CSV table of C-alpha atoms in Angstrom, one decimal:
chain,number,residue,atom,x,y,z
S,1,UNK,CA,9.2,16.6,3.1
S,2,UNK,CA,11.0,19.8,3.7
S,3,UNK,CA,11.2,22.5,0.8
S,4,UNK,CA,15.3,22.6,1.5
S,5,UNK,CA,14.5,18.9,0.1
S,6,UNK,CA,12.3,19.7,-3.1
S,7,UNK,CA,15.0,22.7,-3.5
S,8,UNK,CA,17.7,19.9,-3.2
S,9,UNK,CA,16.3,18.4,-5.9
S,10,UNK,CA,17.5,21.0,-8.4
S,11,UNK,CA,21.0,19.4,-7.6
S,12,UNK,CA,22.6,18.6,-11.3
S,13,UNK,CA,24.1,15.1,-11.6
S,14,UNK,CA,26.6,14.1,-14.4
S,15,UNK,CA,25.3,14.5,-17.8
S,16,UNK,CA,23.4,17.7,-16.4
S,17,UNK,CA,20.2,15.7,-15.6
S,18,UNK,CA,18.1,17.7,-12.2
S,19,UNK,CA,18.2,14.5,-9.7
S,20,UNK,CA,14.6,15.2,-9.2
S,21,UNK,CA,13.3,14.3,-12.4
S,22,UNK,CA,15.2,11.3,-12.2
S,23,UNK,CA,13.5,10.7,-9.1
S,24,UNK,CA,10.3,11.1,-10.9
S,25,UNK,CA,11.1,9.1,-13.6
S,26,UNK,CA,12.1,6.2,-11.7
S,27,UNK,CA,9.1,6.7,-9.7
S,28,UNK,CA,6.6,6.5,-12.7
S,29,UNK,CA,8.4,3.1,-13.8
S,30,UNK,CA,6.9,1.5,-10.3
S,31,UNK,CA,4.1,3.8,-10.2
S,32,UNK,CA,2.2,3.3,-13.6
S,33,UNK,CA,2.7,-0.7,-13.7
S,34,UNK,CA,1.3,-0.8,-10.5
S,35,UNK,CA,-1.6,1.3,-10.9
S,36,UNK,CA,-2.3,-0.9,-14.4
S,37,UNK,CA,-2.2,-3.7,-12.0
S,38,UNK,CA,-4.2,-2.3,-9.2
S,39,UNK,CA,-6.9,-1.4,-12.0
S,40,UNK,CA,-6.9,-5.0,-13.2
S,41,UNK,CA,-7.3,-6.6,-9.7
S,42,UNK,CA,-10.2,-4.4,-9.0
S,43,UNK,CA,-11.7,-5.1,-12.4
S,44,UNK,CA,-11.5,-8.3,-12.1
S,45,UNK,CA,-13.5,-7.9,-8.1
S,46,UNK,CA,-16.2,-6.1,-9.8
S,47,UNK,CA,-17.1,-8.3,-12.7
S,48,UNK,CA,-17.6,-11.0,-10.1
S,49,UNK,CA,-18.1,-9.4,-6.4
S,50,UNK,CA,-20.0,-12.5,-5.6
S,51,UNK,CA,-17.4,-15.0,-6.0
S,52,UNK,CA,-14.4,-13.0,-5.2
S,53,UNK,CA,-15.4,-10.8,-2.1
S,54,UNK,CA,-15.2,-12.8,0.9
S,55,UNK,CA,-15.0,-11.6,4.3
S,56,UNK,CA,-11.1,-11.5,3.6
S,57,UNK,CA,-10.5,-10.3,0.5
S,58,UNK,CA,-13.0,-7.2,1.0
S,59,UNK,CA,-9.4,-5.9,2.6
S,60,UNK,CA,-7.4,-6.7,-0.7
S,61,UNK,CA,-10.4,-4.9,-2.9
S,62,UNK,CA,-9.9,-1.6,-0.2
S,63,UNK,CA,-6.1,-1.8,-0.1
S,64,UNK,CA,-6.7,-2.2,-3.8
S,65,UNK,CA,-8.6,1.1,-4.1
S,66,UNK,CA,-6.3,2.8,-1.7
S,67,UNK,CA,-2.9,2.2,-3.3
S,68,UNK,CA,-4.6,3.5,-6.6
S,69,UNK,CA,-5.5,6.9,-5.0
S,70,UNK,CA,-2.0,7.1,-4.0
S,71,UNK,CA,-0.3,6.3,-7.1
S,72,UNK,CA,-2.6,8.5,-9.0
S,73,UNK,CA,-1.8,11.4,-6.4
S,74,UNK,CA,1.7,11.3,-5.9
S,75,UNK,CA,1.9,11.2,-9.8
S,76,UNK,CA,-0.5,14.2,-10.0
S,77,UNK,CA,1.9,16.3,-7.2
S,78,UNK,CA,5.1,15.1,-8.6
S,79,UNK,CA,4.7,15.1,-12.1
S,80,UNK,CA,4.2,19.0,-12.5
S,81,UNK,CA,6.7,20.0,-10.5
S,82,UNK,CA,9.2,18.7,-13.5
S,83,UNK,CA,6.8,21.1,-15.5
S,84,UNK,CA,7.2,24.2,-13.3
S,85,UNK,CA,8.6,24.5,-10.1
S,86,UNK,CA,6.2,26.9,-9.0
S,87,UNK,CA,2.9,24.8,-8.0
S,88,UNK,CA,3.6,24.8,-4.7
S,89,UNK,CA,2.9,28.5,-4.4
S,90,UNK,CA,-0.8,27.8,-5.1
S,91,UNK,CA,-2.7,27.5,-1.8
S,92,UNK,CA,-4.9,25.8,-3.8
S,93,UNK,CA,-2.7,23.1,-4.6
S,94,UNK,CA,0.0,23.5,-1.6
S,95,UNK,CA,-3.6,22.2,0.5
S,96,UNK,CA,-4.0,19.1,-2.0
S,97,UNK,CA,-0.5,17.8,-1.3
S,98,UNK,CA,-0.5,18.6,1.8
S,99,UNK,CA,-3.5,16.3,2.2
S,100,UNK,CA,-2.2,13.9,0.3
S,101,UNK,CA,1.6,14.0,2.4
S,102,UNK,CA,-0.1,13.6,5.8
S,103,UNK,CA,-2.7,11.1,4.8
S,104,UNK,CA,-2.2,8.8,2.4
S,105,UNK,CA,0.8,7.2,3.8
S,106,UNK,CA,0.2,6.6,7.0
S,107,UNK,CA,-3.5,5.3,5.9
S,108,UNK,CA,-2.1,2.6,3.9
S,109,UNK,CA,-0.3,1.4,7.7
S,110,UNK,CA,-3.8,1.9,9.2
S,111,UNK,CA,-5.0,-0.7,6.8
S,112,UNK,CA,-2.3,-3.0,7.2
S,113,UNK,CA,-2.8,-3.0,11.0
S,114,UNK,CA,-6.6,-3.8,10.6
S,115,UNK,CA,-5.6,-6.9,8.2
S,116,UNK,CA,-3.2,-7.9,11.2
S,117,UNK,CA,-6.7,-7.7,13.7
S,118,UNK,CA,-8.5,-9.9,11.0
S,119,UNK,CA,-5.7,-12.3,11.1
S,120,UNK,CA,-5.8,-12.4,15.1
S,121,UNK,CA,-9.4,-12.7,15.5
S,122,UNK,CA,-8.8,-15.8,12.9
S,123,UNK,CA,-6.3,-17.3,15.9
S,124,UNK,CA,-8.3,-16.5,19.1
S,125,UNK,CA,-11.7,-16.8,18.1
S,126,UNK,CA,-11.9,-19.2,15.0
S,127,UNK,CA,-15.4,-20.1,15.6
S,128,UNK,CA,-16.8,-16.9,15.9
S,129,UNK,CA,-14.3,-15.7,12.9
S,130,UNK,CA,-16.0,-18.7,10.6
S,131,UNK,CA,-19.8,-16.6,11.6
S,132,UNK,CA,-18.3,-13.4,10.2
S,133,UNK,CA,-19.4,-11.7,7.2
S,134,UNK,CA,-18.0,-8.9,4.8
S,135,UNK,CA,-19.8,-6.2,6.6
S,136,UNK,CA,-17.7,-6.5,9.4
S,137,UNK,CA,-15.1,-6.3,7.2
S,138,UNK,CA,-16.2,-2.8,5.6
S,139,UNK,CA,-17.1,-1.5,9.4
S,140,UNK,CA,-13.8,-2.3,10.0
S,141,UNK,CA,-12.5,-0.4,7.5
S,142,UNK,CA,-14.6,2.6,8.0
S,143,UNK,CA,-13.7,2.8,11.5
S,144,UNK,CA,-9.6,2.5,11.1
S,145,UNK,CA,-10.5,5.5,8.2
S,146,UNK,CA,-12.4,7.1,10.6
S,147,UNK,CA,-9.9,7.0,13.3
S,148,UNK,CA,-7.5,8.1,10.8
S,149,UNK,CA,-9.2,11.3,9.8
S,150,UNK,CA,-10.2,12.4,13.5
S,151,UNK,CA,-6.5,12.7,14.0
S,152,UNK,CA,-5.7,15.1,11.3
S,153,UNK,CA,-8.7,17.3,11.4
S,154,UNK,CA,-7.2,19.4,14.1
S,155,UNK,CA,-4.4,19.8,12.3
S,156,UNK,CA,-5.6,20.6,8.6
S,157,UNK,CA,-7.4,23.1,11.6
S,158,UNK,CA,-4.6,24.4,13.2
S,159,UNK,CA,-2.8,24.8,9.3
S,160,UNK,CA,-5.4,26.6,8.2
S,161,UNK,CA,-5.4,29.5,10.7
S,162,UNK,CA,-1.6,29.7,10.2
S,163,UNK,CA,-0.7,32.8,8.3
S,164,UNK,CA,0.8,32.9,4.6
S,165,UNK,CA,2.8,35.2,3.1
S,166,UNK,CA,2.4,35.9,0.0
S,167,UNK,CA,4.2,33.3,-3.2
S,168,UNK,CA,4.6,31.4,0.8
S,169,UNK,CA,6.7,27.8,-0.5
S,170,UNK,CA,4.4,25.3,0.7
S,171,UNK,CA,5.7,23.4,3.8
S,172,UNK,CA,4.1,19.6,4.3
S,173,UNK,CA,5.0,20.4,8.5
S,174,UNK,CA,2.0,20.5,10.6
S,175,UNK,CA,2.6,23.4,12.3
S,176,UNK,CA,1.5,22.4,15.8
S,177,UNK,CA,5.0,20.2,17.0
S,178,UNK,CA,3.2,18.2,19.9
S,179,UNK,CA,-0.1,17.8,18.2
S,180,UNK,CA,1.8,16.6,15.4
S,181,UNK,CA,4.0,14.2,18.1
S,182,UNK,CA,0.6,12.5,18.8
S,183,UNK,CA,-0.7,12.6,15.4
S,184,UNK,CA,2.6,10.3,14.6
S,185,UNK,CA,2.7,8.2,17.2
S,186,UNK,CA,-0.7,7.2,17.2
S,187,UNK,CA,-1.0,6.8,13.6
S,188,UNK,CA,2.3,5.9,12.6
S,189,UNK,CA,4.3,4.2,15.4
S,190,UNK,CA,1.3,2.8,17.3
S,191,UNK,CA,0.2,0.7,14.1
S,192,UNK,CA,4.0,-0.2,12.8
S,193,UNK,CA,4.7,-1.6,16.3
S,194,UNK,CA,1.7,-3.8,16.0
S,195,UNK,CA,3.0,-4.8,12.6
S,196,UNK,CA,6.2,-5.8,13.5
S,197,UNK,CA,5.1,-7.3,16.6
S,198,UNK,CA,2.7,-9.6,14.6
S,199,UNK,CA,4.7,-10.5,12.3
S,200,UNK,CA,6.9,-13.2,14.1
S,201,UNK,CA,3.8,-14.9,15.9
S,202,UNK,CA,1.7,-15.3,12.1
S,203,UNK,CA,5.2,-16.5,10.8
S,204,UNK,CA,5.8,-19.2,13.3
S,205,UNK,CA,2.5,-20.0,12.6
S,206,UNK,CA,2.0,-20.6,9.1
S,207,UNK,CA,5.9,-22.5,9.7
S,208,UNK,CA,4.1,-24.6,12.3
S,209,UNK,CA,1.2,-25.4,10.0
S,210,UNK,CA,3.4,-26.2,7.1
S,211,UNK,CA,5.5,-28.3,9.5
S,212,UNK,CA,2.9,-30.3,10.5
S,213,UNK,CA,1.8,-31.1,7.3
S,214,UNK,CA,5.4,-32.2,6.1
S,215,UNK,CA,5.3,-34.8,9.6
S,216,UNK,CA,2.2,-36.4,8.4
S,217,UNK,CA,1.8,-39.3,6.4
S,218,UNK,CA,1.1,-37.9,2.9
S,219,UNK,CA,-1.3,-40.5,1.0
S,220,UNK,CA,-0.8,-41.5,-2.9
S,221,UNK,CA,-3.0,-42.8,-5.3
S,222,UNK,CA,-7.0,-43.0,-5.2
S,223,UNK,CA,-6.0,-42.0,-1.4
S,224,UNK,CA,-4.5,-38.6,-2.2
S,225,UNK,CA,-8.1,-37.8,-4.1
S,226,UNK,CA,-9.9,-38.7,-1.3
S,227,UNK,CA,-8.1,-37.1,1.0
S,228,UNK,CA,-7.7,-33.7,-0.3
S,229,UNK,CA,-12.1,-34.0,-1.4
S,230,UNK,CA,-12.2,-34.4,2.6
S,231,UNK,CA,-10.4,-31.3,3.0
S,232,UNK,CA,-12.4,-28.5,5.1
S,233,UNK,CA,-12.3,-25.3,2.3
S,234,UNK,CA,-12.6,-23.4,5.2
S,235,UNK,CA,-9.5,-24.3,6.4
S,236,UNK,CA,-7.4,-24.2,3.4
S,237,UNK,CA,-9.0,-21.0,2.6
S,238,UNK,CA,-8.0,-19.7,6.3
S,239,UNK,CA,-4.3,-21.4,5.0
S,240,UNK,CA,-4.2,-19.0,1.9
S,241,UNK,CA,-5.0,-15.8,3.8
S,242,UNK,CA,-2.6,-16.4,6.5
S,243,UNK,CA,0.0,-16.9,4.1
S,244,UNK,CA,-1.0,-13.7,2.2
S,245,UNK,CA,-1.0,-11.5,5.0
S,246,UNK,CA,2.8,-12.4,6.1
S,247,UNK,CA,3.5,-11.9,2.7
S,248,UNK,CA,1.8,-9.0,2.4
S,249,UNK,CA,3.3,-7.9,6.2
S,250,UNK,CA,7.0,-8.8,5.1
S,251,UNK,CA,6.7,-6.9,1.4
S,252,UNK,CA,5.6,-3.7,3.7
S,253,UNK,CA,8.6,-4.2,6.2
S,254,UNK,CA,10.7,-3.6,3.8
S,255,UNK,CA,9.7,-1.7,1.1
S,256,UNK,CA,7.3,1.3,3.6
S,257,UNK,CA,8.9,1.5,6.9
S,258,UNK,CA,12.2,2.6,5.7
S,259,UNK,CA,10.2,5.7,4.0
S,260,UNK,CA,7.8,6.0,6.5
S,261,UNK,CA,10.5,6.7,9.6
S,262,UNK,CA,12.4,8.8,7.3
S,263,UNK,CA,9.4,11.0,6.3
S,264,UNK,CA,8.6,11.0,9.8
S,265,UNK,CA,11.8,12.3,10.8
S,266,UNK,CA,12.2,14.7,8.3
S,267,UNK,CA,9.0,16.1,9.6
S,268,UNK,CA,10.4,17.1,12.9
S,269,UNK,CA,13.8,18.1,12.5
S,270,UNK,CA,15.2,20.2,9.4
S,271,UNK,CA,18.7,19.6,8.9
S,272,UNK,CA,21.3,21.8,8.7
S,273,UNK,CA,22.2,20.5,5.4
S,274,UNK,CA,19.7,18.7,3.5
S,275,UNK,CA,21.8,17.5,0.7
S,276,UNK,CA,23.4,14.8,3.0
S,277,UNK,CA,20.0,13.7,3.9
S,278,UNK,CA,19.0,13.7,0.5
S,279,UNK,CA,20.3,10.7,-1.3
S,280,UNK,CA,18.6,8.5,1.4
S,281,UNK,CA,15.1,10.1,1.3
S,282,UNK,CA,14.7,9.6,-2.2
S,283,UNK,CA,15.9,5.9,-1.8
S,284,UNK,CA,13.5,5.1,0.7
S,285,UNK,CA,11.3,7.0,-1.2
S,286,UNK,CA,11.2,4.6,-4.0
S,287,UNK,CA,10.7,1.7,-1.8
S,288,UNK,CA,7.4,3.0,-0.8
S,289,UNK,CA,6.4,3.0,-4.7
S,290,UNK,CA,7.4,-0.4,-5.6
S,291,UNK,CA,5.3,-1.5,-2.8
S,292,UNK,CA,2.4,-0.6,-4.8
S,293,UNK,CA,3.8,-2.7,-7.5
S,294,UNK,CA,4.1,-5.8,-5.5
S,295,UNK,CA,1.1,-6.0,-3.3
S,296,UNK,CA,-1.3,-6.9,-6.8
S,297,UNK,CA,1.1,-9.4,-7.7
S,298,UNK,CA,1.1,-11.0,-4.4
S,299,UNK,CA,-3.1,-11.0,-4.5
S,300,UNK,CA,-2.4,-13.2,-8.3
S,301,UNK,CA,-0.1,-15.6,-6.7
S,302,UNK,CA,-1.8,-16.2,-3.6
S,303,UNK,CA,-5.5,-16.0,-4.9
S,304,UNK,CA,-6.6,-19.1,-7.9
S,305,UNK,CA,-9.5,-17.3,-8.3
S,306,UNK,CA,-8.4,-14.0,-9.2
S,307,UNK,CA,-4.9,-15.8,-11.2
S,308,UNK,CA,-7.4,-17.5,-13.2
S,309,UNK,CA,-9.3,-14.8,-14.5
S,310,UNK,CA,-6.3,-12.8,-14.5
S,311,UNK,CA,-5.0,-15.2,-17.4
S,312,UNK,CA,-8.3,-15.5,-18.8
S,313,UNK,CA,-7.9,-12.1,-19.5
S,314,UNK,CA,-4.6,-12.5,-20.7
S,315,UNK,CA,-5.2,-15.2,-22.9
S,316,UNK,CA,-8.2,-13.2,-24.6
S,317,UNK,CA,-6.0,-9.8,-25.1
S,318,UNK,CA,-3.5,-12.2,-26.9
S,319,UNK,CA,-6.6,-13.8,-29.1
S,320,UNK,CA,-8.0,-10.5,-30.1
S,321,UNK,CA,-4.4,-9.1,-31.0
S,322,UNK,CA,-3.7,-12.5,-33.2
S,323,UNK,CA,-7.2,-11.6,-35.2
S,324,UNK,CA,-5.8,-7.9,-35.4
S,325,UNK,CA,-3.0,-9.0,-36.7
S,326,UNK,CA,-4.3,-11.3,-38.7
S,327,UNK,CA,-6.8,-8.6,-40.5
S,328,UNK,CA,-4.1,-6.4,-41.0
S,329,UNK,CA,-2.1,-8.6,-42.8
S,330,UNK,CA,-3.1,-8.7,-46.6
């Protein structure tokens, strides 16, 4: 986060290779997959909004749309400074990532946290939750951005009065420490705590569903037809999401709160010597990436809908390769 970090990154490992375009590279391997994943999920949402869109999934289709910004950003800010390690002495450009360091990152947790209200309301007010629509769903979603942004406006404020010297390296600090105490606790901490506090109770209870199915009498034969045609598709629906989400909960456990505490540390204490430091940043930092990797292949395996048109498409890139082939082939 620090520029002693980005100037750490000029460190040589054997075979003379900067560690930071190593770090680049690695990060383009999880980034570029993932956005060609991300693209096809949302593809496949707005060839059929009707069918796919529920009052659910409209949080898949905007964590969707989110994790593409930030794979497309953090390859736009990274990728260049392999070029020339002088970018960040643009103000023009220093502001962008900027932006896109204070934002992005902790909006994704935002979004996460909102999922883990929808999956709440599901538990204490099922009746009312079965009465709601997609627009709440969007409102929702506007709101937690909302939120988001009325928390760093003071401080793209405050940076912006600061005064720059000139060819100034570009520091991602905000420059106001307690304002950006708040800023971090109640965007950062505030929403992981109710993450990991979730977590457990939608666990036990998605173990206590499948329990209870395991206890019961499972029927066979015309039986089993007749009693999966009497299931509710509400419920199994309501089933698939819940399952989803502590999927979706545990895959950002791991892989984003390891980079965002460190990020968030890094922002309020400079160490005396970053290089120690600086083998675990980039780790974590990499975690964060392949998170963007794995949340579209959860939505395939959890979603039929979206699977099946995913290997519709499949199987109709493979048909029109076989005719290319084919035509090429005297």
């Amino acid at each position: 986060m620090f520029y002693e970090l980005h100037e750490a990154g000029k460190v040589l490992i054997p075979f003379g290779v900067k560690l930071f375009d190593v770090v680049v590279f690695l990060q383009l391997c999880f980034l570029v997959p993932g956005f060609i994943l991300n693209s096809w999920v949302l593809s496949i949402f707005l060839r059929n909004l009707r069918r796919h869109v529920t009052p659910f999934t409209v949080y898949v289709l905007m964590n969707t749309i989110l994790e593409m910004a930030m794979t497309a950003s953090v390859a736009v800010t990274s990728v260049p400074q392999v070029i020339r390690r002088d970018f960040y002495l643009k103000p023009s450009w220093c502001d962008f990532f900027k932006y896109v360091s204070w934002t992005l990152p902790s909006l994704l947790i935002i979004l996460h946290s909102v999922i883990c209200l929808d999956r709440w309301l599901a538990l204490l007010r099922p009746l009312w939750y079965r009465t709601k629509t997609i627009k709440f769903g969007l409102c929702a979603t506007f709101v937690g951005f909302l939120y988001h942004q009325l928390w760093y406006l003071p401080a793209f404020v405050i940076d912006s009065l600061k005064e720059r010297r000139p060819n100034q390296t570009c520091d991602t600090a905000i420059t106001a420490i307690t304002y950006r105490a708040m800023v971090k606790v109640f965007t950062d901490f505030l929403p992981e705590t109710a993450i990991v506090c979730s977590y457990p109770f939608l666990l036990y209870r998605v173990w206590r569903r499948g329990a209870a199915r395991r206890l019961g009498q499972v029927p066979t034969g015309p039986a089993a037809a007749a009693a999966t045609a009497a299931l509710d598709p509400v419920l199994i629906r309501s089933g698939i999401e819940m399952r989803l989400t502590v999927c979706m909960l545990m895959v950002h456990m791991v892989c984003w709160m390891p980079y965002s505490i460190t990020s968030s540390v890094l922002n309020f204490w400079k160490p005396n010597e970053p290089l120690v430091l600086l083998y675990v940043y980039y780790a974590v930092y990499e975690f964060g990436h392949i998170l963007c990797l794995l949340d579209p292949i959860i939505y395939l395996l959890y979603f039929p809908g979206l699977r099946s048109a995913w290997l519709a498409d499949i199987g109709t890139i493979r048909r029109c390769l076989r005719l290319h082939s084919n035509a090429i082939v005297p």
